[in-house]
Short mmCIF file of C-alpha atoms and ligand atoms in Angstrom, two decimals:
data_model
loop_
_atom_site.label_atom_id
_atom_site.label_comp_id
_atom_site.label_asym_id
_atom_site.label_seq_id
_atom_site.Cartn_x
_atom_site.Cartn_y
_atom_site.Cartn_z
CA MET E 29 -20.64 32.40 -34.61
CA LEU E 30 -20.82 28.76 -35.52
CA PRO E 31 -20.34 27.32 -39.13
CA GLU E 32 -23.46 27.55 -41.18
CA GLU E 33 -22.95 23.77 -42.32
CA VAL E 34 -22.74 22.71 -38.70
CA LEU E 35 -25.97 24.58 -37.80
CA LYS E 36 -27.78 23.01 -40.93
CA THR E 37 -26.58 19.51 -39.96
CA ALA E 38 -27.83 20.13 -36.38
CA ALA E 39 -31.13 21.33 -37.70
CA ALA E 40 -31.44 18.36 -40.11
CA GLU E 41 -30.69 15.79 -37.15
CA MET E 42 -32.74 17.71 -34.61
CA LEU E 43 -35.68 15.44 -34.30
CA ASP E 44 -34.13 12.12 -35.10
CA TYR E 45 -30.42 11.61 -34.78
CA HIS E 46 -29.31 8.95 -37.28
CA GLY E 47 -32.53 7.13 -37.18
CA CYS E 48 -32.61 6.35 -33.33
CA GLY E 49 -35.97 8.16 -32.90
CA GLN E 50 -34.61 10.72 -30.50
CA SER E 51 -32.87 14.09 -30.49
CA VAL E 52 -29.53 14.34 -29.01
CA MET E 53 -31.09 16.70 -26.49
CA GLU E 54 -33.21 13.84 -25.24
CA MET E 55 -30.83 10.95 -25.13
CA SER E 56 -29.22 9.34 -22.19
CA HIS E 57 -25.50 10.15 -21.61
CA ARG E 58 -25.08 6.35 -21.21
CA SER E 59 -26.75 5.48 -24.62
CA LYS E 60 -24.71 3.88 -27.23
CA GLU E 61 -25.47 6.98 -29.62
CA PHE E 62 -24.08 9.39 -27.15
CA ASP E 63 -21.08 7.22 -26.38
CA ASP E 64 -20.16 7.39 -29.93
CA ILE E 65 -20.59 11.06 -30.07
CA ILE E 66 -18.19 11.86 -26.98
CA LYS E 67 -15.68 9.31 -28.19
CA SER E 68 -15.58 10.66 -31.78
CA ALA E 69 -15.34 14.23 -30.24
CA GLU E 70 -12.33 13.08 -28.15
CA ALA E 71 -10.73 11.32 -31.19
CA LEU E 72 -11.09 14.23 -33.47
CA PHE E 73 -9.49 16.57 -30.80
CA ARG E 74 -6.65 14.16 -30.54
CA GLU E 75 -6.19 13.99 -34.40
CA LEU E 76 -6.61 17.76 -35.10
CA MET E 77 -4.44 18.86 -32.26
CA ASN E 78 -2.04 15.88 -32.54
CA ILE E 79 -2.57 15.13 -28.69
CA PRO E 80 0.07 12.58 -27.41
CA ASP E 81 -1.16 9.40 -25.64
CA ASN E 82 0.09 10.61 -22.25
CA TYR E 83 -2.53 13.46 -22.19
CA LYS E 84 -6.20 13.17 -21.08
CA VAL E 85 -8.97 15.11 -22.94
CA LEU E 86 -11.78 16.10 -20.41
CA PHE E 87 -15.12 17.43 -21.35
CA LEU E 88 -16.13 19.50 -18.31
CA GLN E 89 -18.60 22.15 -17.32
CA GLY E 90 -18.37 25.44 -15.23
CA GLY E 91 -16.70 27.45 -18.08
CA ALA E 92 -13.15 28.60 -18.18
CA SER E 93 -13.72 30.53 -14.96
CA THR E 94 -14.22 27.29 -13.02
CA GLN E 95 -10.57 26.21 -14.03
CA PHE E 96 -9.30 29.31 -12.38
CA SER E 97 -10.09 27.36 -9.06
CA ALA E 98 -9.57 23.69 -10.44
CA ILE E 99 -5.97 24.59 -11.57
CA PRO E 100 -4.56 25.54 -8.17
CA LEU E 101 -6.44 23.01 -6.44
CA ASN E 102 -5.11 20.20 -8.65
CA LEU E 103 -1.71 21.52 -9.28
CA MET E 104 -0.51 23.67 -6.31
CA ASN E 105 0.47 20.61 -4.38
CA GLY E 106 4.39 20.93 -4.16
CA SER E 107 5.83 24.15 -3.20
CA GLY E 108 2.33 25.64 -3.12
CA LYS E 109 3.73 28.44 -5.50
CA ALA E 110 2.75 29.31 -9.07
CA ASP E 111 3.88 32.02 -11.60
CA TYR E 112 1.40 34.01 -13.41
CA VAL E 113 1.76 36.52 -16.33
CA ILE E 114 -0.98 39.25 -16.05
CA THR E 115 -1.90 40.06 -19.70
CA GLY E 116 -5.55 41.12 -18.96
CA GLN E 117 -8.58 40.51 -17.15
CA TRP E 118 -8.83 36.71 -17.54
CA ALA E 119 -5.27 36.18 -16.32
CA ASN E 120 -5.98 38.65 -13.53
CA LYS E 121 -9.06 36.77 -12.30
CA ALA E 122 -7.21 33.42 -12.53
CA ALA E 123 -4.31 34.71 -10.54
CA LYS E 124 -6.57 36.13 -7.87
CA GLU E 125 -8.47 32.92 -7.49
CA ALA E 126 -5.22 30.99 -7.16
CA ALA E 127 -4.00 33.34 -4.41
CA ARG E 128 -6.63 31.90 -2.28
CA TYR E 129 -4.84 28.58 -2.32
CA GLY E 130 -1.23 29.34 -2.45
CA GLU E 131 1.48 31.85 -3.28
CA VAL E 132 1.11 33.61 -6.55
CA ASN E 133 4.21 35.28 -8.11
CA VAL E 134 3.30 37.72 -10.73
CA VAL E 135 6.23 37.41 -13.12
CA ALA E 136 5.08 40.32 -15.41
CA SER E 137 2.17 42.39 -16.28
CA SER E 138 1.14 44.64 -19.07
CA LYS E 139 -1.30 46.63 -17.11
CA ASP E 140 0.76 49.77 -17.50
CA LYS E 141 -0.31 50.27 -21.03
CA THR E 142 -3.85 48.86 -20.75
CA PHE E 143 -2.59 45.28 -21.71
CA SER E 144 -1.88 46.28 -25.21
CA TYR E 145 1.21 44.09 -25.43
CA ILE E 146 2.65 40.83 -24.12
CA PRO E 147 5.45 41.49 -21.65
CA LYS E 148 8.98 40.43 -22.41
CA LEU E 149 9.59 37.68 -19.84
CA ASP E 150 12.93 37.35 -17.94
CA LYS E 151 13.59 33.84 -16.87
CA SER E 152 15.38 34.88 -13.85
CA THR E 153 12.17 36.15 -12.36
CA PHE E 154 10.59 32.77 -12.83
CA SER E 155 10.15 30.59 -9.56
CA SER E 156 12.26 27.60 -10.29
CA ASP E 157 10.13 25.56 -7.66
CA ALA E 158 6.74 26.72 -8.91
CA ASP E 159 4.12 23.99 -9.17
CA TYR E 160 3.13 25.52 -12.52
CA PHE E 161 3.41 28.61 -14.82
CA TYR E 162 0.22 30.31 -16.04
CA ILE E 163 -0.56 32.15 -19.14
CA CYS E 164 -3.64 33.33 -20.91
CA MET E 165 -2.59 32.56 -24.48
CA ASN E 166 -5.06 34.94 -26.44
CA ASN E 167 -6.39 37.97 -24.62
CA THR E 168 -9.97 38.40 -25.84
CA ILE E 169 -10.69 41.78 -24.57
CA TYR E 170 -7.28 43.38 -25.44
CA GLY E 171 -6.55 41.46 -28.59
CA THR E 172 -3.05 40.21 -27.82
CA LYS E 173 -1.52 36.73 -28.30
CA TYR E 174 1.54 35.01 -27.38
CA HIS E 175 3.45 34.32 -30.49
CA GLU E 176 6.32 32.69 -28.43
CA LEU E 177 5.80 30.58 -25.42
CA PRO E 178 7.84 31.09 -22.13
CA ASP E 179 10.59 28.62 -21.57
CA THR E 180 9.42 27.31 -18.32
CA GLY E 181 11.90 24.31 -18.19
CA ASN E 182 10.42 21.53 -15.94
CA VAL E 183 7.74 23.67 -14.58
CA PRO E 184 4.42 22.75 -16.17
CA LEU E 185 3.01 25.43 -18.44
CA VAL E 186 -0.71 26.05 -18.11
CA ALA E 187 -2.57 27.90 -20.75
CA ASP E 188 -6.08 29.40 -21.07
CA VAL E 189 -6.81 29.03 -24.74
CA SER E 190 -10.53 29.87 -24.61
CA SER E 191 -10.45 32.50 -27.47
CA CYS E 192 -7.88 30.93 -29.66
CA PHE E 193 -8.90 27.13 -29.22
CA LEU E 194 -8.39 25.22 -32.57
CA SER E 195 -7.43 28.52 -34.45
CA GLU E 196 -3.94 27.21 -35.48
CA PRO E 197 -1.80 24.16 -34.60
CA MET E 198 -0.16 24.07 -31.12
CA ASP E 199 2.60 21.92 -29.86
CA VAL E 200 0.73 20.10 -27.01
CA THR E 201 3.90 18.63 -25.63
CA LYS E 202 5.06 22.13 -24.52
CA PHE E 203 2.15 22.33 -21.98
CA GLY E 204 1.02 20.63 -18.85
CA VAL E 205 -2.56 21.85 -19.32
CA ILE E 206 -4.36 23.50 -22.12
CA TYR E 207 -7.88 24.55 -21.36
CA GLY E 208 -10.73 26.66 -22.63
CA GLY E 209 -14.34 27.40 -22.60
CA ALA E 210 -15.98 26.13 -25.78
CA GLN E 211 -18.20 29.02 -26.52
CA LYS E 212 -15.94 31.19 -28.47
CA ASN E 213 -14.48 28.88 -31.16
CA ILE E 214 -15.93 25.47 -30.72
CA ALA E 215 -19.54 25.16 -29.59
CA PRO E 216 -22.32 26.92 -27.76
CA ALA E 217 -21.83 27.66 -24.03
CA GLY E 218 -21.68 24.85 -21.58
CA LEU E 219 -18.52 22.88 -22.33
CA THR E 220 -15.06 23.44 -21.06
CA VAL E 221 -12.36 21.27 -22.62
CA VAL E 222 -9.23 20.45 -20.54
CA ILE E 223 -6.21 18.71 -22.18
CA ILE E 224 -3.91 17.70 -19.33
CA ARG E 225 -0.70 15.57 -19.03
CA GLU E 226 -1.46 12.39 -17.14
CA ASP E 227 1.30 12.73 -14.42
CA LEU E 228 -0.46 16.19 -13.38
CA ILE E 229 -3.64 14.18 -12.35
CA GLY E 230 -4.19 12.53 -9.10
CA HIS E 231 -2.54 15.05 -6.76
CA ALA E 232 -5.56 17.43 -5.93
CA ARG E 233 -5.85 18.72 -2.34
CA ASP E 234 -8.16 16.96 0.04
CA ILE E 235 -10.58 19.96 0.06
CA THR E 236 -10.94 19.78 -3.83
CA PRO E 237 -14.76 19.26 -4.71
CA VAL E 238 -15.18 16.02 -6.30
CA MET E 239 -16.36 17.62 -9.61
CA LEU E 240 -13.15 19.69 -9.84
CA ASP E 241 -10.80 16.90 -9.25
CA TYR E 242 -9.30 15.91 -12.58
CA LYS E 243 -8.92 12.41 -11.41
CA THR E 244 -12.66 11.85 -10.85
CA GLN E 245 -13.22 13.25 -14.38
CA ALA E 246 -10.33 11.27 -16.06
CA ASP E 247 -11.25 8.06 -14.35
CA ALA E 248 -14.95 8.41 -15.50
CA ASP E 249 -14.04 9.38 -19.10
CA SER E 250 -15.83 12.78 -18.39
CA LEU E 251 -18.93 10.83 -17.47
CA TYR E 252 -18.89 11.16 -13.64
CA ASN E 253 -22.16 12.93 -13.95
CA THR E 254 -24.25 14.05 -16.86
CA PRO E 255 -22.17 15.96 -19.36
CA PRO E 256 -23.46 18.80 -21.43
CA CYS E 257 -24.43 16.25 -24.30
CA TYR E 258 -25.80 18.58 -26.84
CA THR E 259 -22.94 21.03 -26.63
CA ILE E 260 -20.62 17.98 -26.96
CA TYR E 261 -22.46 16.94 -29.98
CA ILE E 262 -22.13 20.45 -31.59
CA CYS E 263 -18.42 20.37 -30.70
CA LYS E 264 -18.10 17.07 -32.70
CA LEU E 265 -19.77 18.57 -35.58
CA VAL E 266 -17.38 21.84 -35.50
CA LEU E 267 -14.48 19.47 -35.28
CA GLU E 268 -15.62 17.45 -38.34
CA TRP E 269 -16.02 20.81 -40.08
CA ILE E 270 -12.40 21.88 -39.13
CA LYS E 271 -11.07 18.50 -40.52
CA SER E 272 -13.16 18.99 -43.69
CA LEU E 273 -11.30 22.25 -44.28
CA GLY E 274 -7.87 20.48 -43.85
CA GLY E 275 -7.35 20.71 -40.18
CA LEU E 276 -5.55 23.24 -38.01
CA GLU E 277 -2.83 24.17 -40.61
CA ALA E 278 -5.62 25.17 -43.02
CA MET E 279 -7.43 26.85 -40.29
CA LYS E 280 -4.41 28.93 -39.59
CA VAL E 281 -4.06 29.91 -43.11
CA ARG E 282 -7.64 30.99 -43.27
CA ASN E 283 -7.48 32.92 -39.99
CA GLU E 284 -4.36 34.82 -41.06
CA ALA E 285 -5.80 35.74 -44.43
CA LYS E 286 -8.88 37.07 -42.57
CA ALA E 287 -7.02 38.94 -39.95
CA LYS E 288 -4.69 40.63 -42.58
CA VAL E 289 -7.72 42.17 -44.24
CA LEU E 290 -8.52 44.15 -41.27
CA TYR E 291 -5.00 44.76 -39.90
CA ASP E 292 -3.87 45.99 -43.40
CA PHE E 293 -6.75 48.50 -43.36
CA LEU E 294 -6.12 49.67 -39.80
CA ASP E 295 -2.45 50.18 -40.71
CA GLU E 296 -3.34 52.50 -43.64
CA SER E 297 -6.56 54.26 -42.42
CA GLN E 298 -6.36 57.92 -41.28
CA MET E 299 -9.25 57.34 -39.02
CA PHE E 300 -9.18 53.83 -37.50
CA HIS E 301 -6.22 52.54 -35.47
CA GLY E 302 -5.43 49.09 -33.87
CA THR E 303 -4.67 49.44 -30.14
CA VAL E 304 -2.28 46.54 -29.98
CA VAL E 305 1.56 46.55 -30.71
CA LYS E 306 2.09 44.85 -34.09
CA GLU E 307 4.14 41.80 -33.05
CA ASP E 308 1.51 40.69 -30.35
CA ARG E 309 -1.57 40.94 -32.46
CA SER E 310 -4.36 38.35 -32.11
CA LEU E 311 -5.75 36.49 -34.97
CA MET E 312 -9.19 36.34 -33.29
CA ASN E 313 -9.93 39.53 -31.45
CA VAL E 314 -9.08 43.03 -33.20
CA PRO E 315 -9.71 45.97 -31.01
CA PHE E 316 -9.64 49.47 -32.79
CA VAL E 317 -10.39 52.97 -32.12
CA THR E 318 -11.00 56.21 -34.16
CA GLY E 319 -9.42 58.65 -31.49
CA SER E 320 -12.70 60.30 -30.61
CA ASP E 321 -15.46 58.91 -28.37
CA GLU E 322 -18.14 60.50 -30.55
CA LEU E 323 -17.01 58.90 -33.80
CA ASN E 324 -16.66 55.61 -31.91
CA ALA E 325 -20.12 55.81 -30.71
CA LYS E 326 -21.45 56.89 -34.21
CA PHE E 327 -19.51 54.09 -35.80
CA ILE E 328 -20.92 51.44 -33.56
CA LYS E 329 -24.48 52.81 -33.96
CA GLU E 330 -24.29 52.82 -37.86
CA ALA E 331 -22.42 49.56 -38.01
CA THR E 332 -25.12 47.83 -35.87
CA ALA E 333 -27.81 49.27 -38.06
CA ALA E 334 -25.94 47.78 -41.21
CA GLY E 335 -25.89 44.44 -39.39
CA PHE E 336 -22.36 44.24 -37.92
CA VAL E 337 -23.24 43.33 -34.34
CA ASN E 338 -21.05 42.99 -31.18
CA LEU E 339 -18.44 45.64 -32.33
CA LYS E 340 -18.50 47.53 -29.10
CA GLY E 341 -15.07 47.22 -27.33
CA HIS E 342 -14.64 46.31 -23.74
CA ARG E 343 -15.21 49.22 -21.42
CA THR E 344 -11.66 49.28 -20.17
CA VAL E 345 -10.41 49.72 -23.72
CA GLY E 346 -13.35 51.63 -25.32
CA GLY E 347 -13.70 51.96 -28.97
CA MET E 348 -14.48 48.78 -31.01
CA ARG E 349 -13.42 45.12 -31.14
CA ALA E 350 -14.09 42.71 -34.06
CA SER E 351 -13.98 39.03 -33.03
CA ILE E 352 -13.30 37.04 -35.99
CA TYR E 353 -13.14 33.56 -34.69
CA ASN E 354 -12.89 30.32 -36.84
CA ALA E 355 -16.50 30.35 -38.31
CA MET E 356 -16.25 33.90 -39.49
CA PRO E 357 -15.83 33.90 -43.30
CA ILE E 358 -13.36 36.21 -44.87
CA GLU E 359 -16.36 37.75 -46.74
CA GLY E 360 -17.58 39.00 -43.28
CA VAL E 361 -14.33 40.71 -42.60
CA LYS E 362 -14.09 42.32 -46.11
CA ALA E 363 -17.69 43.58 -45.67
CA LEU E 364 -16.65 45.24 -42.37
CA VAL E 365 -13.59 46.85 -43.91
CA GLU E 366 -15.87 48.14 -46.81
CA PHE E 367 -18.04 49.63 -44.28
CA MET E 368 -15.20 51.23 -42.40
CA LYS E 369 -13.89 52.77 -45.52
CA LYS E 370 -17.32 54.22 -46.38
CA PHE E 371 -17.64 55.50 -42.77
CA GLU E 372 -14.12 57.22 -43.00
CA ALA E 373 -14.98 58.92 -46.30
CA GLU E 374 -18.36 60.12 -45.05
CA ASN E 375 -16.85 61.38 -41.60
CA LYS E 376 -13.64 63.14 -42.76
C1 PLP L 411 -14.30 34.19 -22.30
C2 PLP L 411 -13.04 33.93 -21.54
C3 PLP L 411 -13.03 33.28 -20.26
C4 PLP L 411 -14.36 33.09 -19.53
O1 PLP L 411 -15.03 32.00 -19.96
P1 PLP L 411 -16.20 31.49 -19.19
O2 PLP L 411 -16.43 30.09 -19.90
O3 PLP L 411 -17.32 32.38 -19.38
O4 PLP L 411 -15.89 31.26 -17.75
C5 PLP L 411 -11.77 32.95 -19.70
N1 PLP L 411 -10.78 33.26 -20.44
C6 PLP L 411 -10.74 33.81 -21.67
C7 PLP L 411 -9.37 33.93 -22.34
C8 PLP L 411 -11.89 34.09 -22.27
O5 PLP L 411 -11.85 34.65 -23.47
#
């Protein structure tokens, strides 16, 4: 979901953006108005995430999945090797794509227990000459998150943060590349944000499509071709909303309070149980089950009828999953827990 304030501002500015006589949907990406929008969005990203000057912020298209290819094409340029940790479907897809371009070393995987935990990493299994080390920071489908980063030394750490972008502060200096699709926490679909250390730009393989070469995009300030202007505009409004709430520290406090309401209930309920080990729980995606497929199905049906939508879990996990991204207010989580309590009492 997007913050209601943002949608209201977008609605009010729909026909005439700041008196220019056009909607943002209509304006040229070379116009002064849009130039202000994209520059403000970048400045807000830099301010909120405390992004150092030696990193570029790129506004790209193709979704997070396009980065599964762009990352090896741009970064697998030394030994041709990369380390991947397989913590779910998205990391697995990224690793499979990278294996088309070079040697992928799977450092660890949590597939043995349906990705319900983040594997403990043993540094001796890392490739010291890897061109990069890849993780999926928050595992959307399985509800796990890294609460501690792997120590990769001089090997650049690359993280897919699609489902936890801007949910809490991050130390950008620990990463070579941070990227994510915008559609889960930042904006409508159509925008992928890539935050990349400058020394990693400019070494793409010759076969790299021009649009996937980070240098093309960095040199053109993300305006090599027409960017998703309206999505970047909504992104800017969401960033302003986060800033108005107190930035990422405040967002973290808010997200922890929200997740606690649901996890506390899951820990005490006789019927509902979380599927993830406690120390690796995500603040954004909370999968849970009842222990019976019939009860799961009944719960989803009744919850949907009561207005709680998108609660069906991924088919590989079954059960339910509550996605409680930044814009979800705590009232929404409390209402879900009340509904779960009532369901439990009625279906003992
Ligand atoms: C949703 C998701 C993706 C896929 O994003 P697209 O923008 O649809 O390609 C990749 N990684 C993670 C962690 C996701 O949650």
